[in-house]
Amino acid sequence: MRRLTKKKALNLVKELDAFPKVPESYVESTASGGTVSLIAFTFMAALAFLEFFVYRDTWMKYEYEVDKDFTSKLRINVDITVAMKCQYIGADVLDLAETMVASDGLEYEPVNFELSPQQRLWQLTLLHIQERLRLEHSLQDVLFKSAIKIAPEDSPAPLNACRIHGHLYVNKVAGNFHITVGKSIPHPRGHAHLAALVSHDSFNFSHRINHLSFGEMIPGIISTLDGTEKVSPESNHMFQYFITIVPTKLNTYKIAADTHQYSVTERERVINHALGSHGVSGIFMKYDISSLMIRVTEQHMPLWQFLVRLCGIIGGIFSTTGMLHGVVGFLVDVVIFTQDTSLAVQENSETSALMENQQQH
């Protein structure tokens, strides 16, 4: 009884077989079928190879949300070279609440304003990258995933300029970072600069922004103003940068950091009180912080999706080539049958004509 039950179960399973086996004696191999199979296998291998590169590639996903962090401090990373001696200029930050931020994190280093050939080549490369970023925004994804070498440092004599570099921590409110004549001093109503002791002949606010960013420093990220150079033809000149900062959380397979992106609008003018152009000579960077935050995440194709796509490629090519081979074979058979029929009709007509001639004779 048990054997009969097992046989019935096996027979039932055999009836459910969706892949019936064909005996080899019923299978006929042809040259055309072998050629189509070779082409199909070649396409399968090529597409599977390309699909593997797609699987290895990553892309950046951008999500937007409201920035709820207003209590933390904002870090400003500064590296600016001004064509004046260090004892003549001062840098500090004054925020919207009239709070003066101490510039203890900034260093004043005497340097030469003119660049060496190697430094000039780096700056031209940086400006070219900035231009390409304005035209092709997708290049920013490449910068998020890779690193760019920092500029080579060289300080040939004479030291006629001042490099102000370092970082500051400020409140996350709108503010004004500026570099102007004289060292800053605290004041009950804000702050002031000791500019009276500096001669107007020594004013020269030509400058080069080697780097300006907000938030955590990330190697390889090129900010909007990096590499910007402004040369002033007049001694009394005001340069203004209006900056909108967007908080950004970056999460890639190499790094996870809280940084900031920003956009900027530039404006400059000559200070001439006689012509009604009033103001203070210097470099002024007025920044404001957006209430939106961008979350940038590097994503990768899941393994299961890669396997599904690979099976789709193999099965699709196999089925398509099989159908094409069948259609081509059918058309060939139709053409051959038509030719054979026409030849048979022609032979019959010739035979009939020959028999009629014989009967006449």
XYZ file of C-alpha atoms in Angstrom:
361
model
C 0.000 0.000 0.000
C 2.796 2.391 0.873
C 4.571 1.654 -2.447
C 1.376 2.338 -4.367
C 0.879 5.579 -2.503
C 4.461 6.659 -3.295
C 4.009 5.775 -6.981
C 0.827 7.817 -7.162
C 2.578 10.768 -5.519
C 5.515 10.513 -7.959
C 3.143 10.289 -10.913
C 1.271 13.343 -9.670
C 4.550 15.292 -9.331
C 5.593 14.193 -12.857
C 2.355 15.504 -14.268
C 3.099 18.903 -12.720
C 6.531 19.072 -14.411
C 6.743 22.368 -16.318
C 10.106 21.421 -17.840
C 9.561 18.133 -19.672
C 12.688 16.413 -20.956
C 12.951 15.671 -24.662
C 14.847 12.459 -25.586
C 18.102 13.135 -27.387
C 17.012 10.936 -30.290
C 14.281 13.507 -31.058
C 16.643 16.474 -31.002
C 18.352 17.542 -34.220
C 21.332 19.933 -34.153
C 21.711 22.289 -37.101
C 24.376 24.744 -38.232
C 21.897 27.629 -38.154
C 20.862 26.777 -34.599
C 24.508 26.630 -33.519
C 25.197 30.029 -35.125
C 22.208 31.632 -33.402
C 23.235 30.073 -30.078
C 26.775 31.450 -30.456
C 25.430 34.950 -31.175
C 23.005 34.699 -28.231
C 25.756 33.605 -25.818
C 27.960 36.477 -27.027
C 25.173 39.012 -26.378
C 24.472 37.469 -22.978
C 28.117 37.723 -21.937
C 28.457 41.330 -23.186
C 25.268 42.575 -21.509
C 26.021 40.698 -18.276
C 29.483 42.320 -18.219
C 27.980 45.797 -18.711
C 25.315 45.093 -16.098
C 28.043 44.254 -13.598
C 29.537 47.734 -14.087
C 26.090 49.245 -13.536
C 25.829 47.231 -10.324
C 29.199 48.535 -9.121
C 28.283 52.158 -9.828
C 26.660 54.393 -7.200
C 24.504 57.513 -7.394
C 23.587 60.362 -5.093
C 20.061 60.762 -3.733
C 18.949 64.271 -2.705
C 16.240 64.769 -0.090
C 14.947 68.081 1.258
C 13.637 68.708 4.745
C 13.304 71.509 7.287
C 16.431 72.205 9.331
C 15.414 71.905 12.980
C 18.866 72.489 14.473
C 19.122 76.130 15.490
C 21.101 75.757 18.704
C 24.402 74.468 17.349
C 27.241 76.675 16.180
C 28.154 77.299 12.550
C 31.776 76.810 11.616
C 33.280 79.193 9.039
C 36.453 77.964 7.322
C 38.479 80.838 5.888
C 41.599 80.998 3.726
C 41.919 84.406 2.043
C 45.002 86.238 0.802
C 44.788 90.074 0.832
C 47.334 92.289 -0.918
C 48.085 94.267 2.268
C 50.452 93.697 5.156
C 49.050 91.870 8.148
C 49.485 94.754 10.594
C 47.182 96.946 8.496
C 44.069 94.725 8.340
C 41.715 92.880 10.672
C 38.967 90.269 10.271
C 35.991 89.465 12.442
C 32.301 88.544 12.370
C 29.272 90.567 13.448
C 25.981 88.660 13.451
C 22.410 89.893 13.175
C 22.113 90.262 16.946
C 25.067 92.701 16.932
C 27.188 90.044 18.613
C 30.873 90.306 17.783
C 32.640 86.964 17.425
C 36.243 86.765 18.535
C 38.653 85.973 15.712
C 41.017 83.939 17.872
C 40.786 80.992 15.453
C 42.249 83.013 12.573
C 45.955 83.236 11.804
C 47.649 86.103 9.955
C 50.534 84.848 7.839
C 52.735 87.161 5.706
C 52.934 85.838 2.146
C 53.560 87.019 -1.394
C 50.391 87.928 -3.312
C 51.848 86.803 -6.646
C 51.530 83.082 -7.242
C 54.279 80.733 -8.298
C 53.822 78.950 -11.675
C 52.709 75.795 -9.881
C 50.179 77.687 -7.750
C 48.899 79.632 -10.766
C 48.356 76.355 -12.648
C 46.373 75.006 -9.692
C 44.232 78.156 -9.530
C 43.459 78.000 -13.267
C 42.492 74.346 -12.856
C 40.243 75.259 -9.933
C 38.556 78.040 -11.921
C 38.002 75.634 -14.826
C 36.334 73.161 -12.455
C 34.145 75.954 -11.077
C 33.048 76.874 -14.605
C 32.180 73.277 -15.442
C 30.222 72.968 -12.193
C 28.065 75.942 -13.193
C 27.255 74.297 -16.529
C 27.024 70.649 -15.466
C 25.579 70.289 -11.971
C 25.897 66.493 -12.101
C 29.660 66.908 -11.626
C 28.929 67.757 -7.998
C 28.113 64.071 -7.464
C 31.629 63.201 -8.613
C 33.120 65.673 -6.128
C 30.996 64.226 -3.330
C 32.441 60.765 -4.041
C 36.068 61.665 -4.819
C 38.870 63.886 -3.565
C 40.828 66.733 -5.107
C 44.419 67.434 -4.105
C 44.950 70.628 -2.172
C 46.907 73.491 -3.686
C 50.685 73.424 -3.253
C 52.001 75.945 -0.775
C 54.888 78.213 -1.613
C 55.811 81.605 -0.135
C 58.557 83.286 -2.187
C 59.901 86.695 -1.114
C 58.992 89.501 -0.798
C 56.125 89.070 1.650
C 53.834 91.902 0.555
C 50.454 90.327 1.396
C 48.650 88.651 4.267
C 47.065 85.228 4.282
C 44.198 85.011 6.779
C 43.303 81.400 7.437
C 41.621 79.349 10.138
C 38.066 78.890 11.367
C 35.423 80.632 13.460
C 32.355 79.380 15.322
C 29.328 81.657 15.052
C 25.629 81.480 15.912
C 23.330 80.042 13.250
C 21.884 83.431 12.345
C 22.621 85.870 9.548
C 25.910 87.693 9.930
C 28.689 89.632 8.284
C 32.261 88.380 8.008
C 34.497 91.203 6.889
C 38.129 92.140 6.389
C 38.870 95.841 6.547
C 41.543 98.329 7.558
C 42.780 98.216 11.154
C 42.474 95.710 13.953
C 39.032 95.316 15.477
C 38.319 96.442 19.024
C 35.193 95.820 21.160
C 32.696 98.643 21.417
C 29.547 99.079 23.567
C 27.443 99.532 20.418
C 29.084 96.833 18.371
C 32.693 97.047 17.312
C 35.170 99.326 15.559
C 38.440 99.119 13.636
C 41.568 101.188 14.302
C 41.845 102.559 10.765
C 42.987 106.086 11.582
C 46.622 105.035 11.929
C 46.797 103.432 8.470
C 47.657 105.588 5.459
C 45.262 105.528 2.485
C 48.225 104.964 0.187
C 48.679 101.483 1.660
C 45.062 100.453 0.930
C 44.829 97.554 -1.509
C 41.997 95.082 -1.108
C 42.898 92.955 -4.066
C 42.367 89.462 -2.751
C 42.270 85.801 -3.560
C 39.849 83.397 -1.888
C 41.791 80.165 -1.576
C 38.967 78.513 0.319
C 35.713 79.539 1.973
C 33.308 76.969 3.352
C 30.837 76.486 6.156
C 30.541 73.483 8.440
C 32.851 70.522 8.707
C 35.905 70.524 6.450
C 35.713 67.728 3.862
C 38.684 66.947 1.598
C 37.709 67.032 -2.060
C 34.713 69.356 -1.779
C 35.177 72.502 -3.881
C 33.150 75.448 -2.618
C 31.623 78.131 -4.788
C 34.151 80.884 -4.086
C 37.276 78.712 -4.056
C 39.867 80.139 -6.448
C 38.140 83.527 -6.845
C 40.603 86.383 -7.424
C 39.757 90.084 -7.458
C 42.282 92.797 -8.361
C 41.385 96.347 -7.378
C 42.611 99.217 -9.604
C 41.771 101.735 -6.861
C 42.965 101.883 -3.260
C 39.487 102.597 -1.827
C 37.448 99.670 -3.022
C 34.564 97.692 -1.498
C 33.963 94.039 -2.377
C 30.666 92.495 -1.270
C 29.591 88.859 -1.343
C 25.969 88.018 -0.512
C 25.919 84.352 0.497
C 22.965 82.017 1.068
C 23.988 78.943 3.084
C 22.137 75.635 2.798
C 22.835 73.012 5.529
C 23.808 69.678 3.988
C 24.136 66.239 5.559
C 26.502 64.155 3.444
C 26.509 60.383 3.798
C 28.662 58.396 1.348
C 30.502 55.090 1.554
C 33.689 57.021 2.420
C 32.502 59.744 4.755
C 29.561 60.975 6.819
C 29.611 64.671 7.697
C 27.495 67.745 8.398
C 28.563 70.427 5.952
C 27.003 73.352 4.085
C 26.642 74.382 0.463
C 26.106 77.970 -0.572
C 25.268 80.250 -3.461
C 26.711 83.733 -3.838
C 26.027 87.073 -5.529
C 28.986 89.444 -5.987
C 29.092 93.225 -6.042
C 31.966 95.701 -6.005
C 32.396 99.452 -6.268
C 34.941 102.202 -5.751
C 34.550 104.325 -2.591
C 34.548 107.993 -3.591
C 32.806 110.319 -1.164
C 33.085 113.265 -3.564
C 30.987 111.395 -6.138
C 28.471 110.135 -3.575
C 29.806 106.584 -3.367
C 30.000 106.172 0.391
C 31.059 103.175 2.431
C 34.065 101.470 3.969
C 36.860 99.905 1.964
C 37.233 96.198 2.545
C 35.906 92.733 1.844
C 32.420 92.044 3.197
C 30.752 88.632 3.158
C 27.144 88.870 4.275
C 25.684 85.435 4.837
C 22.208 84.130 5.598
C 21.180 80.561 6.475
C 18.374 78.745 4.680
C 15.665 77.037 6.719
C 15.817 73.986 4.413
C 18.345 71.208 4.733
C 19.600 68.877 1.991
C 20.347 65.255 2.805
C 22.745 63.727 0.240
C 23.034 59.935 0.377
C 25.143 57.691 -1.821
C 23.119 54.682 -2.912
C 23.965 51.365 -4.513
C 21.947 48.826 -6.492
C 20.843 45.941 -4.195
C 22.213 42.475 -4.931
C 18.742 41.008 -5.471
C 17.944 43.641 -8.079
C 21.201 42.898 -9.890
C 20.361 39.170 -9.954
C 16.833 39.859 -11.222
C 18.146 42.085 -14.009
C 20.781 39.490 -14.891
C 18.157 36.738 -15.125
C 15.999 39.033 -17.234
C 18.884 39.618 -19.644
C 19.689 35.904 -19.996
C 16.060 34.767 -20.262
C 15.066 37.599 -22.589
C 17.914 37.005 -25.025
C 17.381 33.241 -24.933
C 13.642 33.554 -25.651
C 14.043 36.287 -28.266
C 16.747 34.479 -30.227
C 14.674 31.284 -30.094
C 11.647 33.066 -31.556
C 13.746 34.837 -34.197
C 15.369 31.555 -35.173
C 11.938 29.935 -35.509
C 10.557 32.816 -37.610
C 13.622 32.871 -39.890
C 13.433 29.085 -40.276
C 9.756 29.314 -41.162
C 10.392 32.005 -43.772
C 13.237 29.997 -45.256
C 10.976 26.940 -45.475
C 8.264 29.019 -47.174
C 10.740 30.364 -49.724
C 12.167 26.918 -50.426
C 8.652 25.442 -50.731
C 7.674 28.195 -53.181
C 10.763 27.590 -55.287
C 10.195 23.825 -55.288
C 6.554 24.335 -56.307
C 7.503 26.647 -59.179
C 10.148 24.202 -60.361
C 7.653 21.315 -60.201
C 5.088 23.324 -62.189
C 7.718 24.213 -64.780
C 8.819 20.573 -65.099
C 5.190 19.444 -65.485
C 4.576 22.010 -68.187
C 7.731 20.980 -70.033
C 6.769 17.312 -69.762
C 3.262 18.008 -71.081
C 4.644 19.982 -74.026
C 7.083 17.176 -74.857
C 4.330 14.567 -74.800
C 2.131 16.675 -77.091
C 4.966 16.989 -79.586
C 5.541 13.254 -79.556
C 1.815 12.613 -80.176
C 1.805 14.999 -83.132
C 4.728 13.218 -84.744
